């Protein structure tokens, strides 16, 4: 089931304000890899910002965004950049065979793969979609850093409107609701301008450590080529906020 933040068009229209492009370390990391690939699949593409940046920067190959959230795709399809494919769905519904030089999952979308079977199916689809020399880039939050412990808001956060100065802000609160093993569930409450009651979006994410993550990759025929602990390409340590991975097909 898709979180309302991504499915509800009214909430999805605020996503880029909640996560501004110029404040995202993941885009700076992945964009050069997108630009050097002839064909790119962005899984969980959201509002399409990464692929839009690539086309704006001169990418002339195939760019395809895949997302299960109707609200997000509605935003992506409004983008002005030409010739980007936008498809509703998830990895388990795809059947691409060796079509993409780069498959990417930004925004910690990988953490929405909750069950072992779901994760195996998604990685099998990535393996199938990659060209022989293709790469798969994604990130997960490092469970050792326990990021969720700071997610519950003490006071509401006002988010400036996409319309700029003079527009009413969105008000956001977040509450972590449960932590069970490597699964963290939380609720984001968003009060839109002109509305008195908040809209709630319940989310669940999985926090896999590097060893278990690498075991799943190996089972899918993928091997880690690069591994970092932050967007500045620092090494992965126990206190690193991220587990950033670039993987490729296991050599035959």
PDB file of N, CA, C and O in Angstrom, residues 93-131:
ATOM      1  N   UNK A  93       6.511  -5.648 -10.741  1.00  0.00           N
ATOM      2  CA  UNK A  93       5.586  -5.660 -11.880  1.00  0.00           C
ATOM      3  C   UNK A  93       6.299  -5.463 -13.211  1.00  0.00           C
ATOM      4  O   UNK A  93       5.653  -5.398 -14.258  1.00  0.00           O
ATOM      5  N   UNK A  94       7.643  -5.389 -13.200  1.00  0.00           N
ATOM      6  CA  UNK A  94       8.384  -5.107 -14.423  1.00  0.00           C
ATOM      7  C   UNK A  94       8.943  -6.384 -15.055  1.00  0.00           C
ATOM      8  O   UNK A  94       9.045  -7.424 -14.408  1.00  0.00           O
ATOM      9  N   UNK A  95       9.338  -6.256 -16.307  1.00  0.00           N
ATOM     10  CA  UNK A  95       9.916  -7.412 -17.015  1.00  0.00           C
ATOM     11  C   UNK A  95      11.002  -6.960 -17.994  1.00  0.00           C
ATOM     12  O   UNK A  95      11.123  -7.497 -19.090  1.00  0.00           O
ATOM     13  N   UNK A  96      11.770  -5.950 -17.628  1.00  0.00           N
ATOM     14  CA  UNK A  96      12.840  -5.475 -18.500  1.00  0.00           C
ATOM     15  C   UNK A  96      14.014  -6.448 -18.485  1.00  0.00           C
ATOM     16  O   UNK A  96      14.356  -7.020 -17.458  1.00  0.00           O
ATOM     17  N   UNK A  97      14.635  -6.627 -19.640  1.00  0.00           N
ATOM     18  CA  UNK A  97      15.776  -7.531 -19.767  1.00  0.00           C
ATOM     19  C   UNK A  97      16.952  -6.782 -20.376  1.00  0.00           C
ATOM     20  O   UNK A  97      16.927  -6.382 -21.532  1.00  0.00           O
ATOM     21  N   UNK A  98      17.953  -6.523 -19.534  1.00  0.00           N
ATOM     22  CA  UNK A  98      19.213  -5.892 -19.969  1.00  0.00           C
ATOM     23  C   UNK A  98      18.971  -4.598 -20.761  1.00  0.00           C
ATOM     24  O   UNK A  98      19.573  -4.367 -21.805  1.00  0.00           O
ATOM     25  N   UNK A  99      18.122  -3.718 -20.234  1.00  0.00           N
ATOM     26  CA  UNK A  99      17.768  -2.490 -20.947  1.00  0.00           C
ATOM     27  C   UNK A  99      18.411  -1.237 -20.365  1.00  0.00           C
ATOM     28  O   UNK A  99      18.437  -0.201 -21.031  1.00  0.00           O
ATOM     29  N   UNK A 100      18.949  -1.300 -19.133  1.00  0.00           N
ATOM     30  CA  UNK A 100      19.391  -0.077 -18.470  1.00  0.00           C
ATOM     31  C   UNK A 100      20.845  -0.168 -18.018  1.00  0.00           C
ATOM     32  O   UNK A 100      21.260  -1.131 -17.386  1.00  0.00           O
ATOM     33  N   UNK A 101      21.600   0.900 -18.337  1.00  0.00           N
ATOM     34  CA  UNK A 101      22.992   0.994 -17.904  1.00  0.00           C
ATOM     35  C   UNK A 101      23.091   1.392 -16.441  1.00  0.00           C
ATOM     36  O   UNK A 101      24.106   1.114 -15.780  1.00  0.00           O
ATOM     37  N   UNK A 102      22.061   2.072 -15.939  1.00  0.00           N
ATOM     38  CA  UNK A 102      22.069   2.496 -14.536  1.00  0.00           C
ATOM     39  C   UNK A 102      20.652   2.405 -13.989  1.00  0.00           C
ATOM     40  O   UNK A 102      19.706   2.950 -14.570  1.00  0.00           O
ATOM     41  N   UNK A 103      20.509   1.677 -12.890  1.00  0.00           N
ATOM     42  CA  UNK A 103      19.259   1.637 -12.127  1.00  0.00           C
ATOM     43  C   UNK A 103      19.541   2.319 -10.800  1.00  0.00           C
ATOM     44  O   UNK A 103      20.548   2.025 -10.149  1.00  0.00           O
ATOM     45  N   UNK A 104      18.663   3.244 -10.401  1.00  0.00           N
ATOM     46  CA  UNK A 104      18.913   4.019  -9.197  1.00  0.00           C
ATOM     47  C   UNK A 104      17.661   4.077  -8.339  1.00  0.00           C
ATOM     48  O   UNK A 104      16.538   4.091  -8.846  1.00  0.00           O
ATOM     49  N   UNK A 105      17.866   4.062  -7.028  1.00  0.00           N
ATOM     50  CA  UNK A 105      16.793   4.283  -6.060  1.00  0.00           C
ATOM     51  C   UNK A 105      17.269   5.373  -5.106  1.00  0.00           C
ATOM     52  O   UNK A 105      18.200   5.149  -4.328  1.00  0.00           O
ATOM     53  N   UNK A 106      16.648   6.542  -5.164  1.00  0.00           N
ATOM     54  CA  UNK A 106      17.032   7.662  -4.306  1.00  0.00           C
ATOM     55  C   UNK A 106      16.043   7.791  -3.142  1.00  0.00           C
ATOM     56  O   UNK A 106      15.072   7.044  -3.034  1.00  0.00           O
ATOM     57  N   UNK A 107      16.316   8.773  -2.274  1.00  0.00           N
ATOM     58  CA  UNK A 107      15.373   9.102  -1.214  1.00  0.00           C
ATOM     59  C   UNK A 107      15.074   7.977  -0.248  1.00  0.00           C
ATOM     60  O   UNK A 107      14.009   7.935   0.357  1.00  0.00           O
ATOM     61  N   UNK A 108      16.033   7.041  -0.101  1.00  0.00           N
ATOM     62  CA  UNK A 108      15.865   5.883   0.789  1.00  0.00           C
ATOM     63  C   UNK A 108      14.667   5.018   0.390  1.00  0.00           C
ATOM     64  O   UNK A 108      14.101   4.317   1.230  1.00  0.00           O
ATOM     65  N   UNK A 109      14.310   5.050  -0.893  1.00  0.00           N
ATOM     66  CA  UNK A 109      13.195   4.224  -1.365  1.00  0.00           C
ATOM     67  C   UNK A 109      13.457   2.739  -1.139  1.00  0.00           C
ATOM     68  O   UNK A 109      12.514   1.955  -0.956  1.00  0.00           O
ATOM     69  N   UNK A 110      14.713   2.337  -1.132  1.00  0.00           N
ATOM     70  CA  UNK A 110      15.062   0.935  -0.920  1.00  0.00           C
ATOM     71  C   UNK A 110      14.526   0.426   0.412  1.00  0.00           C
ATOM     72  O   UNK A 110      14.205  -0.753   0.554  1.00  0.00           O
ATOM     73  N   UNK A 111      14.413   1.302   1.395  1.00  0.00           N
ATOM     74  CA  UNK A 111      13.969   0.890   2.726  1.00  0.00           C
ATOM     75  C   UNK A 111      12.484   0.546   2.788  1.00  0.00           C
ATOM     76  O   UNK A 111      12.019   0.000   3.796  1.00  0.00           O
ATOM     77  N   UNK A 112      11.743   0.877   1.744  1.00  0.00           N
ATOM     78  CA  UNK A 112      10.325   0.514   1.696  1.00  0.00           C
ATOM     79  C   UNK A 112      10.120  -0.945   1.294  1.00  0.00           C
ATOM     80  O   UNK A 112       8.991  -1.437   1.319  1.00  0.00           O
ATOM     81  N   UNK A 113      11.200  -1.649   0.939  1.00  0.00           N
ATOM     82  CA  UNK A 113      11.136  -3.081   0.646  1.00  0.00           C
ATOM     83  C   UNK A 113      11.220  -3.817   1.984  1.00  0.00           C
ATOM     84  O   UNK A 113      12.301  -4.016   2.529  1.00  0.00           O
ATOM     85  N   UNK A 114      10.088  -4.240   2.514  1.00  0.00           N
ATOM     86  CA  UNK A 114      10.025  -4.660   3.916  1.00  0.00           C
ATOM     87  C   UNK A 114      10.302  -6.138   4.147  1.00  0.00           C
ATOM     88  O   UNK A 114      11.030  -6.505   5.055  1.00  0.00           O
ATOM     89  N   UNK A 115       9.687  -7.002   3.359  1.00  0.00           N
ATOM     90  CA  UNK A 115       9.838  -8.437   3.578  1.00  0.00           C
ATOM     91  C   UNK A 115      10.963  -9.036   2.764  1.00  0.00           C
ATOM     92  O   UNK A 115      11.365  -8.491   1.727  1.00  0.00           O
ATOM     93  N   UNK A 116      11.485 -10.175   3.217  1.00  0.00           N
ATOM     94  CA  UNK A 116      12.570 -10.841   2.489  1.00  0.00           C
ATOM     95  C   UNK A 116      12.161 -11.191   1.062  1.00  0.00           C
ATOM     96  O   UNK A 116      12.938 -10.993   0.118  1.00  0.00           O
ATOM     97  N   UNK A 117      10.955 -11.714   0.883  1.00  0.00           N
ATOM     98  CA  UNK A 117      10.515 -12.111  -0.451  1.00  0.00           C
ATOM     99  C   UNK A 117      10.358 -10.896  -1.364  1.00  0.00           C
ATOM    100  O   UNK A 117      10.721 -10.949  -2.547  1.00  0.00           O
ATOM    101  N   UNK A 118       9.822  -9.813  -0.812  1.00  0.00           N
ATOM    102  CA  UNK A 118       9.679  -8.578  -1.595  1.00  0.00           C
ATOM    103  C   UNK A 118      11.045  -8.049  -2.006  1.00  0.00           C
ATOM    104  O   UNK A 118      11.251  -7.628  -3.153  1.00  0.00           O
ATOM    105  N   UNK A 119      11.991  -8.097  -1.095  1.00  0.00           N
ATOM    106  CA  UNK A 119      13.336  -7.617  -1.392  1.00  0.00           C
ATOM    107  C   UNK A 119      14.009  -8.490  -2.442  1.00  0.00           C
ATOM    108  O   UNK A 119      14.640  -7.981  -3.386  1.00  0.00           O
ATOM    109  N   UNK A 120      13.859  -9.805  -2.314  1.00  0.00           N
ATOM    110  CA  UNK A 120      14.461 -10.706  -3.307  1.00  0.00           C
ATOM    111  C   UNK A 120      13.867 -10.470  -4.699  1.00  0.00           C
ATOM    112  O   UNK A 120      14.596 -10.460  -5.701  1.00  0.00           O
ATOM    113  N   UNK A 121      12.553 -10.285  -4.771  1.00  0.00           N
ATOM    114  CA  UNK A 121      11.903 -10.061  -6.067  1.00  0.00           C
ATOM    115  C   UNK A 121      12.368  -8.751  -6.687  1.00  0.00           C
ATOM    116  O   UNK A 121      12.603  -8.669  -7.907  1.00  0.00           O
ATOM    117  N   UNK A 122      12.515  -7.721  -5.863  1.00  0.00           N
ATOM    118  CA  UNK A 122      12.964  -6.430  -6.377  1.00  0.00           C
ATOM    119  C   UNK A 122      14.393  -6.511  -6.903  1.00  0.00           C
ATOM    120  O   UNK A 122      14.702  -6.000  -7.986  1.00  0.00           O
ATOM    121  N   UNK A 123      15.282  -7.162  -6.166  1.00  0.00           N
ATOM    122  CA  UNK A 123      16.669  -7.272  -6.604  1.00  0.00           C
ATOM    123  C   UNK A 123      16.796  -8.156  -7.842  1.00  0.00           C
ATOM    124  O   UNK A 123      17.645  -7.909  -8.710  1.00  0.00           O
ATOM    125  N   UNK A 124      15.970  -9.184  -7.945  1.00  0.00           N
ATOM    126  CA  UNK A 124      15.967 -10.008  -9.156  1.00  0.00           C
ATOM    127  C   UNK A 124      15.557  -9.171 -10.362  1.00  0.00           C
ATOM    128  O   UNK A 124      16.121  -9.321 -11.453  1.00  0.00           O
ATOM    129  N   UNK A 125      14.582  -8.280 -10.165  1.00  0.00           N
ATOM    130  CA  UNK A 125      14.140  -7.414 -11.264  1.00  0.00           C
ATOM    131  C   UNK A 125      15.228  -6.419 -11.651  1.00  0.00           C
ATOM    132  O   UNK A 125      15.419  -6.125 -12.839  1.00  0.00           O
ATOM    133  N   UNK A 126      15.952  -5.897 -10.662  1.00  0.00           N
ATOM    134  CA  UNK A 126      17.075  -5.006 -10.955  1.00  0.00           C
ATOM    135  C   UNK A 126      18.138  -5.747 -11.756  1.00  0.00           C
ATOM    136  O   UNK A 126      18.636  -5.241 -12.772  1.00  0.00           O
ATOM    137  N   UNK A 127      18.488  -6.947 -11.312  1.00  0.00           N
ATOM    138  CA  UNK A 127      19.488  -7.749 -12.022  1.00  0.00           C
ATOM    139  C   UNK A 127      19.072  -7.976 -13.468  1.00  0.00           C
ATOM    140  O   UNK A 127      19.888  -7.848 -14.393  1.00  0.00           O
ATOM    141  N   UNK A 128      17.809  -8.302 -13.679  1.00  0.00           N
ATOM    142  CA  UNK A 128      17.323  -8.545 -15.037  1.00  0.00           C
ATOM    143  C   UNK A 128      17.365  -7.279 -15.886  1.00  0.00           C
ATOM    144  O   UNK A 128      17.661  -7.337 -17.088  1.00  0.00           O
ATOM    145  N   UNK A 129      17.085  -6.139 -15.285  1.00  0.00           N
ATOM    146  CA  UNK A 129      16.991  -4.884 -16.034  1.00  0.00           C
ATOM    147  C   UNK A 129      18.349  -4.330 -16.439  1.00  0.00           C
ATOM    148  O   UNK A 129      18.463  -3.586 -17.414  1.00  0.00           O
ATOM    149  N   UNK A 130      19.406  -4.696 -15.696  1.00  0.00           N
ATOM    150  CA  UNK A 130      20.731  -4.138 -15.963  1.00  0.00           C
ATOM    151  C   UNK A 130      21.367  -4.737 -17.215  1.00  0.00           C
ATOM    152  O   UNK A 130      21.271  -5.939 -17.467  1.00  0.00           O
ATOM    153  N   UNK A 131      22.039  -3.881 -17.978  1.00  0.00           N
ATOM    154  CA  UNK A 131      22.903  -4.379 -19.038  1.00  0.00           C
ATOM    155  C   UNK A 131      24.078  -5.111 -18.409  1.00  0.00           C
ATOM    156  O   UNK A 131      24.322  -5.023 -17.204  1.00  0.00           O
TER     157      UNK A 131
END
